[in-house]
Short mmCIF file of C-alpha atoms in Angstrom, two decimals:
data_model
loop_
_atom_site.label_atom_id
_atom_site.label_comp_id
_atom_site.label_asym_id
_atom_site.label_seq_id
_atom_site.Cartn_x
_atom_site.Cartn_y
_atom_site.Cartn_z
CA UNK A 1 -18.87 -7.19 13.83
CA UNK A 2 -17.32 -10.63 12.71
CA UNK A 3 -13.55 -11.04 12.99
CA UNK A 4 -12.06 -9.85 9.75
CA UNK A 5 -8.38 -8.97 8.88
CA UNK A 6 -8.47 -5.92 6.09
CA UNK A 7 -7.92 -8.12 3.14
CA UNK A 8 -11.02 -10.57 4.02
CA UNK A 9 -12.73 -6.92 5.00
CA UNK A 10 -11.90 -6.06 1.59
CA UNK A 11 -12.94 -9.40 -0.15
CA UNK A 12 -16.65 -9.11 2.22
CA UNK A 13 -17.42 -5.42 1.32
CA UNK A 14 -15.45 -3.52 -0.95
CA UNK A 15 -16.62 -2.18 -4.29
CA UNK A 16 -14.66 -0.48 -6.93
CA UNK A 17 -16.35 2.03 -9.36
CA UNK A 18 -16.97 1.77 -12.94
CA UNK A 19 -14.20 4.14 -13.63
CA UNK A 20 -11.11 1.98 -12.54
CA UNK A 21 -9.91 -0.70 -15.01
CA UNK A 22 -11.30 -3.72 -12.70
CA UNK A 23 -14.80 -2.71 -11.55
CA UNK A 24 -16.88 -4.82 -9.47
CA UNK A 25 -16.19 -6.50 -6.14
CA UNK A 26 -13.07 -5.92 -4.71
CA UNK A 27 -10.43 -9.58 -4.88
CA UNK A 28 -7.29 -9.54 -2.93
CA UNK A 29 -6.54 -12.91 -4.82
CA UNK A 30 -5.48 -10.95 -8.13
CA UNK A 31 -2.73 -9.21 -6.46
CA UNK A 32 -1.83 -11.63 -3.53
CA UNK A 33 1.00 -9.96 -2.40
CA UNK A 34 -1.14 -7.33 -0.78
CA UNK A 35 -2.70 -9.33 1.50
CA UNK A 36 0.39 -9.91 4.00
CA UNK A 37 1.02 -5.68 3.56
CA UNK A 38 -2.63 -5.06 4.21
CA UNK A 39 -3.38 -7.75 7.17
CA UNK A 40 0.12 -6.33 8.88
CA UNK A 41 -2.04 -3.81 10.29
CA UNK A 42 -4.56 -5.85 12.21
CA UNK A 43 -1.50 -8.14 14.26
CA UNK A 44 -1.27 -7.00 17.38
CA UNK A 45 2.47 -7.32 17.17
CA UNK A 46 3.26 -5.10 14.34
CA UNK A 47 3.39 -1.25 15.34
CA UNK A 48 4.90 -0.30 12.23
CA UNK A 49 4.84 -1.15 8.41
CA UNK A 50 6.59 0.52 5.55
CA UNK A 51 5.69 -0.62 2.19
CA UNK A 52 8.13 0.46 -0.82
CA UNK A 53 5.91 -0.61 -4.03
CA UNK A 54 6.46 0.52 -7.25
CA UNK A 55 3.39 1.94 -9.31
CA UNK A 56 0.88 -0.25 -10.42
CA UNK A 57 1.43 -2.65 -7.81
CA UNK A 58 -2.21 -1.55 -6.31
CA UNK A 59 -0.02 0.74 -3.42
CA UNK A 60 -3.10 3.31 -2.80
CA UNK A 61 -5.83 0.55 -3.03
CA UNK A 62 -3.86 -1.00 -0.11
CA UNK A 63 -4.00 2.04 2.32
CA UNK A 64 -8.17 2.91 0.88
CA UNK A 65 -8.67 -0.66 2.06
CA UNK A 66 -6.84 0.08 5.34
CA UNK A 67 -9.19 2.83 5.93
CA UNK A 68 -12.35 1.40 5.05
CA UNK A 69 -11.36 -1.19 8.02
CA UNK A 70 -10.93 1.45 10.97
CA UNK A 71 -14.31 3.26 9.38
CA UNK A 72 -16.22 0.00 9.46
CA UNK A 73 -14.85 -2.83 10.95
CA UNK A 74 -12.71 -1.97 13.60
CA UNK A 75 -13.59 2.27 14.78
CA UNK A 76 -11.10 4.28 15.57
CA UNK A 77 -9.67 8.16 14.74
CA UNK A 78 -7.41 8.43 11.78
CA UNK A 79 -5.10 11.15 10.38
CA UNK A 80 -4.15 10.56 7.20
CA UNK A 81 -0.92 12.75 5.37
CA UNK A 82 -0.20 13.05 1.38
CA UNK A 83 3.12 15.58 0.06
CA UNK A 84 0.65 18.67 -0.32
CA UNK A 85 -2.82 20.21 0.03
CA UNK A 86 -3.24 19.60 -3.79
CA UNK A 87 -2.40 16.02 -3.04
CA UNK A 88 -5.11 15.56 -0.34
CA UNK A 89 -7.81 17.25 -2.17
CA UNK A 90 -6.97 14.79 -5.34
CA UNK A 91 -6.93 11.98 -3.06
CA UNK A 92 -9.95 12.91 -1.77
CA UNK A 93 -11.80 13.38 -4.69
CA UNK A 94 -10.53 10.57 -6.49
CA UNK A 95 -9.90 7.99 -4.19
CA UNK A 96 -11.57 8.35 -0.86
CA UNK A 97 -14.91 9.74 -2.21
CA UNK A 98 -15.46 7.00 -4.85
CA UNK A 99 -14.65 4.32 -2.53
CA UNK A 100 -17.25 5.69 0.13
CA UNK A 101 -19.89 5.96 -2.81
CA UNK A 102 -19.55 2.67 -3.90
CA UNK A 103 -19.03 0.68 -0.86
CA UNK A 104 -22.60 0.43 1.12
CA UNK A 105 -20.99 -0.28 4.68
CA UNK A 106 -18.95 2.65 4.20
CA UNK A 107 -21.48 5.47 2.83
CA UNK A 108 -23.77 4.75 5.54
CA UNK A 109 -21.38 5.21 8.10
CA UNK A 110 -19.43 8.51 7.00
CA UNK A 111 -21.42 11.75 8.14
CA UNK A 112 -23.24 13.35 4.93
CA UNK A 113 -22.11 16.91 3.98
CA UNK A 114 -23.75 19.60 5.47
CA UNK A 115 -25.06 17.14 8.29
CA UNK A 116 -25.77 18.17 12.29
CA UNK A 117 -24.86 14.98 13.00
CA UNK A 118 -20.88 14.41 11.81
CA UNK A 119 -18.51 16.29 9.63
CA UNK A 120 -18.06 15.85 6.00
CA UNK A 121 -15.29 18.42 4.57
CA UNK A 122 -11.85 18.71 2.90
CA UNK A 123 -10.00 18.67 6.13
CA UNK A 124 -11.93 15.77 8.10
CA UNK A 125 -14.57 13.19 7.92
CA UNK A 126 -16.58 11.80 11.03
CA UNK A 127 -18.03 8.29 11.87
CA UNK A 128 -19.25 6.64 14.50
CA UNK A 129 -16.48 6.01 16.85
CA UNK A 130 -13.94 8.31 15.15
CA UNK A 131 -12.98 10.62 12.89
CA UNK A 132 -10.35 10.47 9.54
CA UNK A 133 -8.55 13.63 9.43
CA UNK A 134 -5.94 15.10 6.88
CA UNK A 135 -2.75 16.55 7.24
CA UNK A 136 0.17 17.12 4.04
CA UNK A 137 3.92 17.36 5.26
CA UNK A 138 4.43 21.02 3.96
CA UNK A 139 2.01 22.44 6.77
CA UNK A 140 2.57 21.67 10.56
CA UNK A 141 -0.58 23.32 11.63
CA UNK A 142 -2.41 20.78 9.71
CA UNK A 143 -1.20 18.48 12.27
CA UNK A 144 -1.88 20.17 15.38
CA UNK A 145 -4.89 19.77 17.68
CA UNK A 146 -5.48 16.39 16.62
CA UNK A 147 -4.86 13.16 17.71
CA UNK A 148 -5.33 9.76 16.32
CA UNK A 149 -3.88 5.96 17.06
CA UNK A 150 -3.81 5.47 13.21
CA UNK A 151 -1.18 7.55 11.17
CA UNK A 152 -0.92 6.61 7.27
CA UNK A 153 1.75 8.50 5.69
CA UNK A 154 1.69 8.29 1.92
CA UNK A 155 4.00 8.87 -0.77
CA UNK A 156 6.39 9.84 1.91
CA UNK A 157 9.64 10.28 -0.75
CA UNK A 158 7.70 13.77 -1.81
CA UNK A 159 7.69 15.51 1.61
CA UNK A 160 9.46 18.23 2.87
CA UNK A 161 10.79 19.46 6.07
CA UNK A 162 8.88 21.82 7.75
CA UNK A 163 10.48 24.54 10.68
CA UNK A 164 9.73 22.11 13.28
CA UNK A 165 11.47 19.48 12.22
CA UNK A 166 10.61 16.08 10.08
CA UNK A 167 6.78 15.83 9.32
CA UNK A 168 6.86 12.07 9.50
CA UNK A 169 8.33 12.13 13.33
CA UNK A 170 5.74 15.27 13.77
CA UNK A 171 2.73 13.07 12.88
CA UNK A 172 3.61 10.00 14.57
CA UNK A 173 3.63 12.04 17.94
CA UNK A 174 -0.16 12.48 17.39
CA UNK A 175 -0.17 9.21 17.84
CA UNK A 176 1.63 8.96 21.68
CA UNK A 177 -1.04 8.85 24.30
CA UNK A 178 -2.85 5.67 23.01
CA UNK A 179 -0.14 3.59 23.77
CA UNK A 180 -0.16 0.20 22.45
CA UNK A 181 -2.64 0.92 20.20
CA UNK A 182 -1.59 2.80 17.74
CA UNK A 183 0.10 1.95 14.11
CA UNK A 184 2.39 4.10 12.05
CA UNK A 185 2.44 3.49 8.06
CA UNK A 186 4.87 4.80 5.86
CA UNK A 187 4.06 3.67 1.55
CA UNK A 188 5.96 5.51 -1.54
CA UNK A 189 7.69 4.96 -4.77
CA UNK A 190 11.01 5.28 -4.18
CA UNK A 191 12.50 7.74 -5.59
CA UNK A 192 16.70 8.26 -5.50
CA UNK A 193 18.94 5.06 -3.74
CA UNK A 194 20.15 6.59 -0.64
CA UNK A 195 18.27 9.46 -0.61
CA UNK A 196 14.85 7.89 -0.53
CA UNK A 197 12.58 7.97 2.97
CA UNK A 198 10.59 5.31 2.19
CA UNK A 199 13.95 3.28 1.64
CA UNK A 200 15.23 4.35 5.05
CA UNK A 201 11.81 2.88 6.27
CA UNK A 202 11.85 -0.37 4.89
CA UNK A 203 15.97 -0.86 5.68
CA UNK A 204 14.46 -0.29 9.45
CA UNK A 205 11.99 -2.97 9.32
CA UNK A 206 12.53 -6.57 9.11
CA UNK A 207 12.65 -6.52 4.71
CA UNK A 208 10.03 -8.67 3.52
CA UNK A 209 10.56 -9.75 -0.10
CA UNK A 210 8.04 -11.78 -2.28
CA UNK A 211 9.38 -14.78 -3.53
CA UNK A 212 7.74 -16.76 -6.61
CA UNK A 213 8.61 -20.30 -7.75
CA UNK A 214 9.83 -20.52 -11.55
CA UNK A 215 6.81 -22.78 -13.37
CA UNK A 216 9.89 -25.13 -14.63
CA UNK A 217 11.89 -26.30 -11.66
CA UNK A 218 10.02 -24.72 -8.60
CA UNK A 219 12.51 -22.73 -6.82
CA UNK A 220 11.48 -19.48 -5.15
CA UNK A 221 13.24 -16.46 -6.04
CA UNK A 222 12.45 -12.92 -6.12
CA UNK A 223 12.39 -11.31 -9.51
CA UNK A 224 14.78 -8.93 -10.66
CA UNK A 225 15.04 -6.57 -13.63
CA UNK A 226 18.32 -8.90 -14.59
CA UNK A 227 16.52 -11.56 -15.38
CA UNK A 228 14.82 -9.57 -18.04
CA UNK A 229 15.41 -10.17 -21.59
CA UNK A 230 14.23 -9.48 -24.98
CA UNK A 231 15.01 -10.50 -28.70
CA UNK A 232 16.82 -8.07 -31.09
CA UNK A 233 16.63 -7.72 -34.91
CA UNK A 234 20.62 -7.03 -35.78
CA UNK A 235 21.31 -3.81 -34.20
CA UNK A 236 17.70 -2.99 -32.84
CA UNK A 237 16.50 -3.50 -29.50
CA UNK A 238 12.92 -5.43 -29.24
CA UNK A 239 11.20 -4.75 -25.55
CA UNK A 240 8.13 -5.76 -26.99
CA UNK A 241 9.41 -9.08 -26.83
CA UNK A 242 10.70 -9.23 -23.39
CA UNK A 243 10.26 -12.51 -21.01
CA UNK A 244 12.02 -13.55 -17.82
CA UNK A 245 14.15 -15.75 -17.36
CA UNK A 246 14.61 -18.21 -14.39
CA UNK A 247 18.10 -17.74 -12.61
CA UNK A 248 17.94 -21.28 -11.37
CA UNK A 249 17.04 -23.44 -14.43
CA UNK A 250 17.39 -20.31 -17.20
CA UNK A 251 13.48 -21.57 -17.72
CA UNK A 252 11.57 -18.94 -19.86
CA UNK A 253 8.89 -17.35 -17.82
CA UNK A 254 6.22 -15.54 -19.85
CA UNK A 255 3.26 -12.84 -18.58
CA UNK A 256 0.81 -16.28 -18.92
CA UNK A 257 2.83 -17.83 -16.05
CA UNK A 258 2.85 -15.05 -13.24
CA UNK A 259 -0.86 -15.57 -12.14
CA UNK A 260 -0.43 -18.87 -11.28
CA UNK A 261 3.86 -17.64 -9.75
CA UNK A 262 1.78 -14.84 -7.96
CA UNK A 263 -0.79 -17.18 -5.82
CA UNK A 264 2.14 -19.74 -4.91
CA UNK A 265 4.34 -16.98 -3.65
CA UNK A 266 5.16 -16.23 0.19
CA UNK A 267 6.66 -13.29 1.75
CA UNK A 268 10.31 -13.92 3.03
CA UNK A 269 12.15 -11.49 5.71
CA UNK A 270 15.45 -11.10 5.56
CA UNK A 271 15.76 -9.47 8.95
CA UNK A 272 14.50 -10.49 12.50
CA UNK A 273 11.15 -9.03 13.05
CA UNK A 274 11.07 -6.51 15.87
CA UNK A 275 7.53 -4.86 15.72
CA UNK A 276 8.16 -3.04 12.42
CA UNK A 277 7.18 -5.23 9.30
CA UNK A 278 8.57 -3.60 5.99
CA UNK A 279 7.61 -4.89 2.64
CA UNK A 280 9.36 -4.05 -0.88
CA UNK A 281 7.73 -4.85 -4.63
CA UNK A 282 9.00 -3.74 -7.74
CA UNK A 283 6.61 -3.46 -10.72
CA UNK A 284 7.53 -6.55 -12.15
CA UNK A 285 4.94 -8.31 -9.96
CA UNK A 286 2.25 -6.12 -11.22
CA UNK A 287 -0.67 -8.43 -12.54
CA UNK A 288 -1.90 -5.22 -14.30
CA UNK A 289 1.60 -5.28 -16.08
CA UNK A 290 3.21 -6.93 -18.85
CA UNK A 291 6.99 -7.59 -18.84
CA UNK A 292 7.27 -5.86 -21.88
CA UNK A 293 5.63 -2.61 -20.79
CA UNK A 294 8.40 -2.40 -17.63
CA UNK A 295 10.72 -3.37 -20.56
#
């Protein structure tokens, strides 16, 4: 196959279904931030990532595109972990099955239920040259007997310890005998400050921020709840009103200017990068939100 990272992957083949609120053919341009998060796991130098995004920052449609790469582009064995069983079957259902439906390269690859030739259940899916196989943090025998050089660990801030220790470090052993091949990645919402795994994770990497420039006087900063305001009428509070405003040139930035902030902005670590690339964005980069419904 030709050389793709998993955003261009993405851009080449992905579909979305009807159902979602951006149908059609899949563009990493109207959420550039996820391109550096996605294309992390395709250089050879990163082992790790751990991405701490808030909700609708596209989180999930990150880690369906990372799949759809190992299924399609680039074969290999995956084992992929949500909270609880109830999480993997919705996950299934809702995300993974739609995506293989409406992507061609990846419905013709995945075995059909039922088949001779593969396996298509709740626990594992086949393809040729691997296999993607579930696992929730709750259960350790979901992860034994299998082995896989991908581990995706999702919405890691709702796991739980299990009797043989931490289900994260119990995963990632799967993992051990391919060597340099394998990845580990860790993505949640963070929950509590100091009591939040995925925060660990990302304090452990090498930070990577997402710096805009401000439309007015073109410095780069990251943006920050602080910056938020909003009018009031006397007394009353008006969200509905909010804007941001630029901590450099107190410039007003509206929800008009962050397309054109978003596609200008670069990724910035603030730690020296040691295999482990960790990425935080707060919903305030959300294209699919307004600063007045974070407000």
């Amino acid at each position: 196959p030709p050389d793709l990272t998993v955003s261009l992957w993405a851009d080449e083949y992905r579909l979305i279904s009807a159902s979602n609120a951006m149908p059609g053919k899949w563009r990493t341009e109207v959420a550039p931030y996820q391109k550096e998060i996605m294309d992390s796991v395709t250089d050879i130098n990163v082992r790790r990532v751990s991405a701490m995004m808030a909700a609708q920052t596209g989180k999930t449609a990150c880690v369906e595109n990372m799949i759809g790469y190992y299924i399609s582009q680039d074969p290999k064995s995956i084992i992929m972990m949500q909270p609880t069983s109830s999480d993997v079957s919705a996950w299934v259902e809702m995300k993974f099955n739609p995506m293989v439906n409406d992507t061609p390269t990846l419905s013709e690859r995945i075995a059909k239920p039922r088949s001779r030739d593969g396996v298509n259940n709740q626990n594992m899916k086949s393809y040729p040259g691997g296999y993607l196989m579930f696992a929730y943090s709750g259960s350790s025998n979901t992860m034994r007997g299998r082995s896989a050089p991908i581990i995706l660990c999702d919405e890691i801030d709702g796991y739980e310890m299990t009797g043989e220790g931490d289900p994260v470090n119990l995963i990632w052993q799967r993992s051990a005998t391919f060597g340099d091949q394998r990845k580990l990645v860790l993505t949640s919402t963070p929950t509590l400050k100091n009591a939040s795994r995925i925060e660990t994770a990302y304090l452990e990497g090498d930070q990577r921020q997402f710096y805009l420039p401000c439309p007015h006087c073109q410095e780069f900063h990251t943006l920050k709840w602080s910056q938020v305001q909003w009018d009031k009428d006397g007394d009353e509070h008006l969200p509905e009103t909010a804007f941001y405003v630029c901590e450099s040139c107190a410039g007003i930035i509206t929800d008009a200017d962050k397309p054109s902030m978003l596609n200008q902005g670069e990724w910035r670590a603030k730690e020296k990068f040691k295999g482990h690339a960790s990425f935080h964005i707060n919903e305030l980069y959300s294209p699919f939100r307004k600063f007045s419904d974070v407000a």
